Tab-separated table of C-alpha atoms in Angstrom:
chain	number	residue	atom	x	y	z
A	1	UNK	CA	-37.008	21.472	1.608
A	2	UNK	CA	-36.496	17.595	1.237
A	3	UNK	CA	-36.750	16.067	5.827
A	4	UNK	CA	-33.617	14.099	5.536
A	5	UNK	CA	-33.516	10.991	7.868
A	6	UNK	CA	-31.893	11.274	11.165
A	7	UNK	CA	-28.764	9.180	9.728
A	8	UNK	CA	-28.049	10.778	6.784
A	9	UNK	CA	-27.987	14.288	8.689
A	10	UNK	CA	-25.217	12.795	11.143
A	11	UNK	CA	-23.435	12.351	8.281
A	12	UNK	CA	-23.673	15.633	6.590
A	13	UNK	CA	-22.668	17.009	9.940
A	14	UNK	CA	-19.612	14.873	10.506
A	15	UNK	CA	-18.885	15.887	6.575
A	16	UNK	CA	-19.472	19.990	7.190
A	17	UNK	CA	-17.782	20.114	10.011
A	18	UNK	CA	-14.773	20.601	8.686
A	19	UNK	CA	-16.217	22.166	5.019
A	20	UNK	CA	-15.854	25.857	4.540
A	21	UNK	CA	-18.204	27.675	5.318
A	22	UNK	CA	-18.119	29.406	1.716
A	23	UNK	CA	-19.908	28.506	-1.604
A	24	UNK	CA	-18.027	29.275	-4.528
A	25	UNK	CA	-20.232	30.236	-7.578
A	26	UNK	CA	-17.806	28.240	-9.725
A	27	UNK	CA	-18.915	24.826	-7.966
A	28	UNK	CA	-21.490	23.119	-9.156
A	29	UNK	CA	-23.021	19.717	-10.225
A	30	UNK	CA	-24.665	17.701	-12.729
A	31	UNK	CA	-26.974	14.729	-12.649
A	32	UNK	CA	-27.074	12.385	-15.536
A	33	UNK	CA	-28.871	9.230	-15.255
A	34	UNK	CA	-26.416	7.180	-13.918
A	35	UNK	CA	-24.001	9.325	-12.334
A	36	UNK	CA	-23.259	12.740	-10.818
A	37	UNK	CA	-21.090	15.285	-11.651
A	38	UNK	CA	-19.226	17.442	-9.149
A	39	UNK	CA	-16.962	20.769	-9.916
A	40	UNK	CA	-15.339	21.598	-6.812
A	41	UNK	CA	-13.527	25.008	-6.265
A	42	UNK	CA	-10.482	24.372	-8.030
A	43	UNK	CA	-8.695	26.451	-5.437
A	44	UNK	CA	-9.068	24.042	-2.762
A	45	UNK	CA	-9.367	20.874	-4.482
A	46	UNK	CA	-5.530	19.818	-5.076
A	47	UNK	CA	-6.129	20.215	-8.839
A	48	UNK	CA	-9.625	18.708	-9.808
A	49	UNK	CA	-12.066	20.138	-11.692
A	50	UNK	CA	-14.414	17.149	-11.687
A	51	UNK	CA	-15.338	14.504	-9.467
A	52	UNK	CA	-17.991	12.009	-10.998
A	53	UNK	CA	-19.829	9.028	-8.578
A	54	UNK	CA	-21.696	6.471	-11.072
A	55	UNK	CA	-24.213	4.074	-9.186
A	56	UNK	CA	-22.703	0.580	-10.565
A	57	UNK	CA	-25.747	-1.417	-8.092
A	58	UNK	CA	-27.128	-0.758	-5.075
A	59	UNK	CA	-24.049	-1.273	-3.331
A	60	UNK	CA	-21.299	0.001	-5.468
A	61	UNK	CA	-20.661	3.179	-6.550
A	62	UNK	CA	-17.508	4.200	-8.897
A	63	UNK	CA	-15.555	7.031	-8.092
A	64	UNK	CA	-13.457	8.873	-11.103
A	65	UNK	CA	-11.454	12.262	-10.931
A	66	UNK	CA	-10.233	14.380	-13.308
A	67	UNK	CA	-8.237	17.409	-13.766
A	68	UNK	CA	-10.357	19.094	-16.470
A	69	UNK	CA	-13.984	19.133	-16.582
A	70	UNK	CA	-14.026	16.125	-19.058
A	71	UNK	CA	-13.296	12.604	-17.880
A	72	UNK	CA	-10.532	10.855	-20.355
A	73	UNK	CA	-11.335	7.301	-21.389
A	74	UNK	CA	-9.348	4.745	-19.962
A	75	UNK	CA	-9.885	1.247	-20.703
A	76	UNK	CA	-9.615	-0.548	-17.260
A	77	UNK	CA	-7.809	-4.400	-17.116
A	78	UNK	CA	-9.544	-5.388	-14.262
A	79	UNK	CA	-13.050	-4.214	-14.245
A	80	UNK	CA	-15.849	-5.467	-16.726
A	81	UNK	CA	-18.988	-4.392	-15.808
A	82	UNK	CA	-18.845	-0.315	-15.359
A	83	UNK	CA	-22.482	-0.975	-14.734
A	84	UNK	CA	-24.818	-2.102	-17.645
A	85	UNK	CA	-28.363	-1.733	-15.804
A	86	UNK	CA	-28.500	1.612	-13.452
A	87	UNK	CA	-30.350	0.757	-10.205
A	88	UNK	CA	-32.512	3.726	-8.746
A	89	UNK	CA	-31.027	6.094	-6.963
A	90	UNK	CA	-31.855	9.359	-5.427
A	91	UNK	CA	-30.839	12.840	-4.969
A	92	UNK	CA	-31.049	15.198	-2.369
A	93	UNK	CA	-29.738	18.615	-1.355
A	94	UNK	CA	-32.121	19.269	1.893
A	95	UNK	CA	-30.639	22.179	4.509
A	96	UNK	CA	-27.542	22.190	3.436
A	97	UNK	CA	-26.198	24.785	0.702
A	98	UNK	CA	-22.569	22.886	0.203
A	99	UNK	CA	-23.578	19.586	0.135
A	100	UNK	CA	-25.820	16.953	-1.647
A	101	UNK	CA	-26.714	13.400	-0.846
A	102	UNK	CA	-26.615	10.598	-3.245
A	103	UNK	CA	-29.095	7.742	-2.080
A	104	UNK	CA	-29.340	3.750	-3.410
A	105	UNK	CA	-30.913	1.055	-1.544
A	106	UNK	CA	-27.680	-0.156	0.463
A	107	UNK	CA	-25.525	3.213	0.563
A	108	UNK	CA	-25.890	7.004	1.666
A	109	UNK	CA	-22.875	9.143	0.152
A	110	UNK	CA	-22.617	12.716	1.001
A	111	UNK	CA	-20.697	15.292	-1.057
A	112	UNK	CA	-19.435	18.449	-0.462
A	113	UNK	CA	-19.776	20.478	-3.522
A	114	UNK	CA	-16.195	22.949	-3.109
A	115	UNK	CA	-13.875	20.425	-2.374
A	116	UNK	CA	-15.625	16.944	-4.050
A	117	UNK	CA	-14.738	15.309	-0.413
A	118	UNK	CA	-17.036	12.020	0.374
A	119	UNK	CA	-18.232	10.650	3.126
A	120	UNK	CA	-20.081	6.906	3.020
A	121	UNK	CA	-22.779	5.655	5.332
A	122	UNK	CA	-25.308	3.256	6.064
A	123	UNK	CA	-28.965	4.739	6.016
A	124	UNK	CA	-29.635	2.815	9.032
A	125	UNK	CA	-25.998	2.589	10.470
A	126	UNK	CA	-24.284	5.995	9.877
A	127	UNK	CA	-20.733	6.649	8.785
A	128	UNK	CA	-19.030	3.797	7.407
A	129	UNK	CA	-15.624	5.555	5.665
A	130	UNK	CA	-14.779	8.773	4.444
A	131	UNK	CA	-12.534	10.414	2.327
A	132	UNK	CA	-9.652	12.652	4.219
A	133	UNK	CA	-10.387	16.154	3.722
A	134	UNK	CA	-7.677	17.559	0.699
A	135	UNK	CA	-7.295	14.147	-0.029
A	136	UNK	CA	-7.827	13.582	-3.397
A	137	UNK	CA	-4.447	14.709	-5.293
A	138	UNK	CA	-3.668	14.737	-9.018
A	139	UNK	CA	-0.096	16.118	-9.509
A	140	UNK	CA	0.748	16.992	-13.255
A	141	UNK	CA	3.808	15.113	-13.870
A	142	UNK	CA	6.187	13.448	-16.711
A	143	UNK	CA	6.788	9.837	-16.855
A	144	UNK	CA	8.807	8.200	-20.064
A	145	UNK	CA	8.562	11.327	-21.728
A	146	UNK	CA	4.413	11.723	-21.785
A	147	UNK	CA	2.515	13.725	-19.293
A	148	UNK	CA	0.543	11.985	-17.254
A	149	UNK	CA	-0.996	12.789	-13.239
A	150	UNK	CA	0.594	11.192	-9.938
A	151	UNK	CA	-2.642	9.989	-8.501
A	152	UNK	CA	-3.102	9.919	-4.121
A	153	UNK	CA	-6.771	9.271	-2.349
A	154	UNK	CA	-7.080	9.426	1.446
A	155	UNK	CA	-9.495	7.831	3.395
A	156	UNK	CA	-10.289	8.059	7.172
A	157	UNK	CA	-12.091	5.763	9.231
A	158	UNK	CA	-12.298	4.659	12.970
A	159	UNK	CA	-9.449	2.990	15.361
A	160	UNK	CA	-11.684	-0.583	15.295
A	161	UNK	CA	-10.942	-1.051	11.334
A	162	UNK	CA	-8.574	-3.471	9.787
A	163	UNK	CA	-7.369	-3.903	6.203
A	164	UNK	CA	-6.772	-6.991	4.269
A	165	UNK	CA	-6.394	-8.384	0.653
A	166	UNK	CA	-4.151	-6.460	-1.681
A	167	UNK	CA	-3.089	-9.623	-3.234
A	168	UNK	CA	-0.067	-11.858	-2.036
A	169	UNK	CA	3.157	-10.329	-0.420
A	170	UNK	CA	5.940	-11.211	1.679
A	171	UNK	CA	6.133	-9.081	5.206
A	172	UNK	CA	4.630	-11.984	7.041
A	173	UNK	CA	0.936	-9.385	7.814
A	174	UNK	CA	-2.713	-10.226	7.296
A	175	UNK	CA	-3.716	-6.709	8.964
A	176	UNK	CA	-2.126	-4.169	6.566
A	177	UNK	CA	-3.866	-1.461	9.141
A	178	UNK	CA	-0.595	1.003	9.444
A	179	UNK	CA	1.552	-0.870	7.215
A	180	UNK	CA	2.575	-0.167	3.557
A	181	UNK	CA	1.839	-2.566	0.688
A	182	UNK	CA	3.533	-1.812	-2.719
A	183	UNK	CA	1.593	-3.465	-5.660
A	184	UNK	CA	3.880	-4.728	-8.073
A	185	UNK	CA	4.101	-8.288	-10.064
A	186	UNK	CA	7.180	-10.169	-9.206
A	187	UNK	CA	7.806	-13.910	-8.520
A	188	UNK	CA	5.690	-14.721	-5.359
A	189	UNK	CA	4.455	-10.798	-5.504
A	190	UNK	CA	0.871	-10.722	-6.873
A	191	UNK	CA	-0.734	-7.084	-6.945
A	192	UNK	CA	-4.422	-6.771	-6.142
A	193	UNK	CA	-5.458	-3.443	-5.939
A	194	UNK	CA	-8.485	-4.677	-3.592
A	195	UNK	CA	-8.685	-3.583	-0.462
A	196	UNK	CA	-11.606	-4.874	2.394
A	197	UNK	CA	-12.352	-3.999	5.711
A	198	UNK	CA	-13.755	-5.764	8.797
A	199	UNK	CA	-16.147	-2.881	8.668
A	200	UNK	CA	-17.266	-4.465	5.182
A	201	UNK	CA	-16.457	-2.381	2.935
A	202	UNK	CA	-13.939	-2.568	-0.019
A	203	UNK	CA	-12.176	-0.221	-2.129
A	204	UNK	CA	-10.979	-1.308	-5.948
A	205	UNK	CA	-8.489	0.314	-7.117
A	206	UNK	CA	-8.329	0.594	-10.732
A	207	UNK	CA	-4.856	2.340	-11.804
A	208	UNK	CA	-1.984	0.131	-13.998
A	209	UNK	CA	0.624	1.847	-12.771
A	210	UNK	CA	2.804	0.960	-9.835
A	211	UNK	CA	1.175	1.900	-6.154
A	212	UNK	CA	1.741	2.066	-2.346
A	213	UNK	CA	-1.409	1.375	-0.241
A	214	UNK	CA	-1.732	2.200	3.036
A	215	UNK	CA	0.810	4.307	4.632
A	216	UNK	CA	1.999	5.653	1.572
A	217	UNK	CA	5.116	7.237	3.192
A	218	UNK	CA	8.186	7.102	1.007
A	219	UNK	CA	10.303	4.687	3.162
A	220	UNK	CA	14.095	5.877	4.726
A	221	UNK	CA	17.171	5.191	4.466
A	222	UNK	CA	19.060	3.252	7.500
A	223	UNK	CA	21.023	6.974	7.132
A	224	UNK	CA	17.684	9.146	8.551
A	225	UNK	CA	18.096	7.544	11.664
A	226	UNK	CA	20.906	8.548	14.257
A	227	UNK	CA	23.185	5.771	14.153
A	228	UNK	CA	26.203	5.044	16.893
A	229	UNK	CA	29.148	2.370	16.181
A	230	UNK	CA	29.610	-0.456	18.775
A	231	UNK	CA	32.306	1.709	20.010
A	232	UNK	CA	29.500	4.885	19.882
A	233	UNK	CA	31.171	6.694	17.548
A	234	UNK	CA	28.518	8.770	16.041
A	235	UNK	CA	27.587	8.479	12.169
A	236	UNK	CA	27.698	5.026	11.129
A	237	UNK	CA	27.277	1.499	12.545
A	238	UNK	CA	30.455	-0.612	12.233
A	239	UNK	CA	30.508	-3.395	9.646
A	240	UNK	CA	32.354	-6.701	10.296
A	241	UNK	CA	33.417	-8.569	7.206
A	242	UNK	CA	34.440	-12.038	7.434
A	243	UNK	CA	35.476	-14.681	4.262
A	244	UNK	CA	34.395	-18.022	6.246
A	245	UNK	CA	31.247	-17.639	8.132
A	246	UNK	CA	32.707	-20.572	10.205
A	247	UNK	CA	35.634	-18.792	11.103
A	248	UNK	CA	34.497	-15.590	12.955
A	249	UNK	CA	37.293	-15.048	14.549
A	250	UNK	CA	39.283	-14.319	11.124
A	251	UNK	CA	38.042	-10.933	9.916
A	252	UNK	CA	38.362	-9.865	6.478
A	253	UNK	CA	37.625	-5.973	7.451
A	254	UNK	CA	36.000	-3.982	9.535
A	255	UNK	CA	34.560	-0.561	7.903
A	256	UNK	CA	31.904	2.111	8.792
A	257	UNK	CA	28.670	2.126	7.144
A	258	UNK	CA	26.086	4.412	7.703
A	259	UNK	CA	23.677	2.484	4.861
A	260	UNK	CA	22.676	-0.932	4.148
A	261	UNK	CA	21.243	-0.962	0.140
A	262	UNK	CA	22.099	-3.910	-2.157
A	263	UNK	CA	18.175	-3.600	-2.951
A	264	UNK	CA	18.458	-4.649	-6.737
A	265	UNK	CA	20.374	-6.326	-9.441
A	266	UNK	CA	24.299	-5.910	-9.667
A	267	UNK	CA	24.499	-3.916	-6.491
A	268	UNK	CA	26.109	-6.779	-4.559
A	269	UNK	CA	28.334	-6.813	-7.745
A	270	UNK	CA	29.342	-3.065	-7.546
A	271	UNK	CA	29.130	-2.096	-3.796
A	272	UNK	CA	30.661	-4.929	-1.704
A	273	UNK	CA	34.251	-4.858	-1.084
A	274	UNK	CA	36.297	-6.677	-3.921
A	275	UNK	CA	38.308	-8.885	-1.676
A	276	UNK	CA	34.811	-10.018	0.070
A	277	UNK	CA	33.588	-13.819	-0.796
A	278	UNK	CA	29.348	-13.743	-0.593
A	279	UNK	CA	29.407	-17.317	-1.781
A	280	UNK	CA	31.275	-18.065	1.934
A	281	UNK	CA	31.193	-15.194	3.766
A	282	UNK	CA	28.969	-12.813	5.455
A	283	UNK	CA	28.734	-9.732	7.395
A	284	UNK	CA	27.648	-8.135	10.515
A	285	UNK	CA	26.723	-4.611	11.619
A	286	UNK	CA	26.339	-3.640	15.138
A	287	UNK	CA	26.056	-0.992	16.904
A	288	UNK	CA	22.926	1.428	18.066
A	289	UNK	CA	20.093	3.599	16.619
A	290	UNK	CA	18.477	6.657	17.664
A	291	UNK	CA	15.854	9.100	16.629
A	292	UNK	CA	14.566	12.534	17.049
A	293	UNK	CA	10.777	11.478	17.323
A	294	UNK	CA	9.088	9.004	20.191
A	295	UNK	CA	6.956	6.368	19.163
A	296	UNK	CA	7.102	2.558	17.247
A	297	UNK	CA	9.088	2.771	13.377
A	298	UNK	CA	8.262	0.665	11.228
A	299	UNK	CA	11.599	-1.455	9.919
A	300	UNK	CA	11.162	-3.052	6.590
A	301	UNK	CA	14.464	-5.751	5.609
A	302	UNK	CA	14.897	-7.680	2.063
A	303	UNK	CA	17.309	-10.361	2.331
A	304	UNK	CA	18.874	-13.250	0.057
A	305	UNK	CA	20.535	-15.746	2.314
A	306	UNK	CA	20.110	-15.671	5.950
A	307	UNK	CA	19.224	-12.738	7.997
A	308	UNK	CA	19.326	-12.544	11.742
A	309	UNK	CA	18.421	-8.745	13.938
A	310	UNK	CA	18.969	-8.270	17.591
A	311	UNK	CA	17.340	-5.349	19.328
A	312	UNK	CA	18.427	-4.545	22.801
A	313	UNK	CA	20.082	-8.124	22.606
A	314	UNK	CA	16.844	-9.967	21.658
A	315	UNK	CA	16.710	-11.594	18.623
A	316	UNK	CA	13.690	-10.586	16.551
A	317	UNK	CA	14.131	-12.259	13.531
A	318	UNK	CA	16.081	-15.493	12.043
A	319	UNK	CA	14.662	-15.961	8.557
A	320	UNK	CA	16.553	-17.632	4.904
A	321	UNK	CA	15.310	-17.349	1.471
A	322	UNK	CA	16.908	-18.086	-1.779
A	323	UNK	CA	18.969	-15.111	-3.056
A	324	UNK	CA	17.318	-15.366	-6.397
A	325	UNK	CA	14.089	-14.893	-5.080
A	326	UNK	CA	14.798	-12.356	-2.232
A	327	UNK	CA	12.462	-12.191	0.821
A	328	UNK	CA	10.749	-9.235	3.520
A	329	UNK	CA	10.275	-8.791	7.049
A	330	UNK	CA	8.458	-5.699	8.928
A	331	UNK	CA	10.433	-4.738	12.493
A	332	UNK	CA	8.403	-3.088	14.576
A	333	UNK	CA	10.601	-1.131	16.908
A	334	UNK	CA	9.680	1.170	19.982
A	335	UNK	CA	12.206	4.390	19.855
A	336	UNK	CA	12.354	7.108	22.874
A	337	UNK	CA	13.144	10.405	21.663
A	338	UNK	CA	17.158	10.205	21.179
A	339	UNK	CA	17.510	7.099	23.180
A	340	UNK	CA	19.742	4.945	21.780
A	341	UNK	CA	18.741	1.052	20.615
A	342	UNK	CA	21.543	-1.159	20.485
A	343	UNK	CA	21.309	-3.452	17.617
A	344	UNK	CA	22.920	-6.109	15.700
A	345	UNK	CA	22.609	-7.245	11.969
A	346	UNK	CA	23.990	-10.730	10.643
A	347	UNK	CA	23.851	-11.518	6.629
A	348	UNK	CA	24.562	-14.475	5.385
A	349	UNK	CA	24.439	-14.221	1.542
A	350	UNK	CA	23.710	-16.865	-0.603
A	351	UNK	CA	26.095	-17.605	-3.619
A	352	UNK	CA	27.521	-14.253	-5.344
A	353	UNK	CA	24.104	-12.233	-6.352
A	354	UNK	CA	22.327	-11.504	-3.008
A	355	UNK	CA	19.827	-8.834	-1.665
A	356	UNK	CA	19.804	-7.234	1.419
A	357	UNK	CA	18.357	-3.588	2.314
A	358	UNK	CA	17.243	-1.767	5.453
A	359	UNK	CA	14.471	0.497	5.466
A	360	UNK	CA	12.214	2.321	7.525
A	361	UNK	CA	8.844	4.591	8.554
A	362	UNK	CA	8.753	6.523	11.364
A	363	UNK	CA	5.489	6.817	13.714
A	364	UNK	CA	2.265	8.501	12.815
A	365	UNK	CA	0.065	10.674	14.203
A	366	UNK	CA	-3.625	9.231	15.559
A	367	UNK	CA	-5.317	10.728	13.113
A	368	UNK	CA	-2.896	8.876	10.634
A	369	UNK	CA	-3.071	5.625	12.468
A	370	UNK	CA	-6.895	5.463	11.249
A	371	UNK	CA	-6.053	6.467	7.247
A	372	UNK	CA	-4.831	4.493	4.222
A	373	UNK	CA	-4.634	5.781	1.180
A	374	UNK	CA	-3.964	4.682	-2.468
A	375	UNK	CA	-0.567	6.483	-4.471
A	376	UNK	CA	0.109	5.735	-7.865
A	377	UNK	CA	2.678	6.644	-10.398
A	378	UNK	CA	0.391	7.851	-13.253
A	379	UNK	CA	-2.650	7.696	-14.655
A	380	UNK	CA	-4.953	10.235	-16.458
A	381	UNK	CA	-7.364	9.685	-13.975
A	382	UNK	CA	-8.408	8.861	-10.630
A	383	UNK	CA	-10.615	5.802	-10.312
A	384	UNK	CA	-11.469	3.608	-7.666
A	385	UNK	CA	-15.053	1.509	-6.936
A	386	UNK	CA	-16.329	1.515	-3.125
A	387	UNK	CA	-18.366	-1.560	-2.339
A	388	UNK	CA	-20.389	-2.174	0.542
A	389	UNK	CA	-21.964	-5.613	1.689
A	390	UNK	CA	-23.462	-7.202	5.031
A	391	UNK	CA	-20.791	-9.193	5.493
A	392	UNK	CA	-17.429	-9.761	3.873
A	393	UNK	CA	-18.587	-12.042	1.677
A	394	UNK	CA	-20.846	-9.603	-0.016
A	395	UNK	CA	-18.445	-7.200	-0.259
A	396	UNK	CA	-16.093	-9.589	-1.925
A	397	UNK	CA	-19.063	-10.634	-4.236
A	398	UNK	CA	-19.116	-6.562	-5.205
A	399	UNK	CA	-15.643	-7.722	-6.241
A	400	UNK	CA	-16.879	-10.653	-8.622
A	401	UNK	CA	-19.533	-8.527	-10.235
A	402	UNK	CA	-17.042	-5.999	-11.187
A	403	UNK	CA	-14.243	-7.974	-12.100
A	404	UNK	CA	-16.052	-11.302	-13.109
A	405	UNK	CA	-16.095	-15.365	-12.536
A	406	UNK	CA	-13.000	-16.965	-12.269
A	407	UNK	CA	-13.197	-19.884	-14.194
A	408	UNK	CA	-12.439	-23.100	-12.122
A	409	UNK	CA	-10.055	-25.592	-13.865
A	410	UNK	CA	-11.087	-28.505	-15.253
A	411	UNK	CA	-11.727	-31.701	-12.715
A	412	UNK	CA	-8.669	-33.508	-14.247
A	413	UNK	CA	-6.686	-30.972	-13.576
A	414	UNK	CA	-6.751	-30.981	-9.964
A	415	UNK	CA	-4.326	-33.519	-8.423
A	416	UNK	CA	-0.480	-33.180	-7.200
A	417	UNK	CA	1.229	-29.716	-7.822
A	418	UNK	CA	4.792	-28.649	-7.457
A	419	UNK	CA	7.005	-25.713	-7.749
A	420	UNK	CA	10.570	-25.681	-8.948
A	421	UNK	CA	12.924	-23.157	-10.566
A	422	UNK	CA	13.980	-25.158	-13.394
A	423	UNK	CA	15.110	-28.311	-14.706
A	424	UNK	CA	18.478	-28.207	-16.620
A	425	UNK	CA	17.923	-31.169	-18.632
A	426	UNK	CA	15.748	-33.660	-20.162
A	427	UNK	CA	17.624	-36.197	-17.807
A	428	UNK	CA	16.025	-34.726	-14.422
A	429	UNK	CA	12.738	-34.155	-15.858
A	430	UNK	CA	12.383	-38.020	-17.058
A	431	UNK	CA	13.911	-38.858	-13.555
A	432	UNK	CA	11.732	-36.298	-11.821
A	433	UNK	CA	8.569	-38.477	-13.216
């Protein structure tokens, strides 16, 4: 039997745990000389049959999953190097019957052979992240008429940790610990399926389809929450519509609404009252929330035009953006079990296509509260890269090697920038220079 080093056994023991105590005769693995093959018992392992870690370099190791025992080829738009020159790396099953431990200069990963769960360390450090235990999901599924696999990796890690990157978004976060991100290309949206930790560490993501990261709860409606009138009628809150926002005192309507969801294109159009003016007027809804569970929801508003939220009579938020170009804001808001929360909501749209919606997440449990996870529509395949560096900088040159240089522009090219929408005509671009 191989002496393991005192780190590497504190992570097989965090790792068995909570493994079986079982060994199926159908599990298995396979070395090759870059990468090893698991085949986890396909009874416990949410529908894979393979689980494959490639050594990229001494600190990055790629991660796919299938759901046969072949991998499918997917070219990948992001990554370039899959790893052209294999750096040594070492394999070791010592005491342990349903594990093995894949070695490299810079990273200790430790597999559990029936369920393809991972758990990353340091050899001189310990645990650095794991996957959750029956995390790794692929759900046969039909998308546009092909069959394809829903794709969801877990991954656990300590109350200290903080996420960042993901690419460019709206909520106003740099911390995405406990927060969702949804990666999808839109005008200021830019998707970056990179994720790094203070811990310094980074996960890549490589799937083309749309994702949540992080809490990858499917958000509620404003209607999953308990919801009072300002005259505590229970069902709805009560919406005020008025035709001159400087005239509040001449109401259009008043009308209960138990949902607030003109998320998308045509549904101001279709869903606001006929006689209602958005290019003058606006709207308010007050009255009080409630909900079955204790503990801080997570409130997640669009808006075209101004928005302004008061909770418990505070205002939280005053924000304006363009209605073409809608923005976001997170609420974070502290519920007691069936207590009610008075609020108040004041839209302002601007011109006669606006956006507004109300969404929300309830609280999570602590073990939650230290996950994030990765969800994507489709893909044949799950695939992600886990990098590991001193410092963040390393781990964000793990990034470059995989992904490659960005090529600077050239010197001349550098000066004074600007943004506008458009320009109509040639007139106010000649006047604009």
């Amino acid at each position: 039997m191989i002496a393991l080093p005192k780190s590497i056994l504190l992570i097989l023991c965090q790792l068995l745990l909570i493994a079986s105590a079982s060994f199926s005769q159908e599990t298995g693995y396979t070395r090759t000389d870059d990468a090893l093959i698991i085949y986890p018992d396909t009874t416990i392992s949410n529908g894979v049959r393979a689980v494959k870690l490639q050594v990229i370099a001494d600190n990055i190791i790629r991660v796919t999953a299938s759901a046969e025992k072949i991998f499918p080829q997917a070219k990948s738009l992001a990554v370039i190097n899959t790893g052209a020159a294999t750096p040594e790396w070492q394999l070791q099953q010592g005491d342990f019957k349903n594990a093995v431990v894949l070695k490299t200069k810079r990273i200790v990963a430790v597999i559990n052979l029936e369920t393809g769960r991972i758990v990353y360390g340091d050899p001189a450090k310990g645990m650095i992240l794991a996957e959750q235990d029956g995390g790794r999901k692929l759900q046969p599924t039909i998308l546009e008429g092909e069959k394809t696999y829903s794709i969801y990796q877990g991954f656990q890690t300590t109350s200290d940790d903080a996420w960042y990157g993901l690419g460019q978004h709206q909520d106003g976060l740099m911390n995405y610990k406990g927060y969702q991100v949804f990666l999808f290309q839109n005008n200021t949206e830019v998707a970056v399926p990179f994720l790094i930790s203070r811990k310094n560490y980074g996960i890549l993501w490589d799937n083309n389809s749309l994702t949540k990261a992080g809490d990858t709860r499917n958000y509620q409606e404003l209607s999953q929450l308990k919801l009072f009138s300002k005259n505590n009628e229970a069902g709805w809150l009560t919406a005020t519509y008025y035709n001159d926002r400087n005239k509040p005192g001449e109401i259009l309507m008043q009308k209960a609404e138990s949902d607030i969801k003109y998320e998308f294109l045509n549904d101001s159009k279709l869903n606001l009252p006929a006689d209602f003016k958005p290019a003058t007027g606006m709207i308010v809804w007050e009255g009080s929330l409630a909900s079955g569970v204790t503990g801080t929801h997570k409130v997640r508003l669009t808006y075209g035009g101004y928005m302004k939220v008061w909770i418990n009579g505070n205002q939280v938020l005053d924000r304006w953006r363009q209605s073409w170009n809608p923005g976001s804001a997170i609420l974070d808001i502290a519920f007691e079990k069936d207590k009610k929360v008075p609020i108040k909501i004041e839209w302002i749209p601007d011109g006669g296509e606006s956006y507004t919606s109300f969404k929300w997440l309830g609280p999570t449990g602590n073990k939650e509260q230290n996950s994030f996870g990765f969800s994507s529509e489709a893909g044949k395949l799950e695939d992600y890269y886990f990098i590991y560096g001193k410092n963040m900088d390393e781990v964000i040159g793990g990034y470059r090697t995989l992904t490659g240089k960005a090529t600077l522009l050239p010197i001349w090219a550098f000066g004074f920038w600007q943004s506008r929408e458009r320009y109509k005509t040639q007139d106010e671009i000649l006047n604009t220079v």
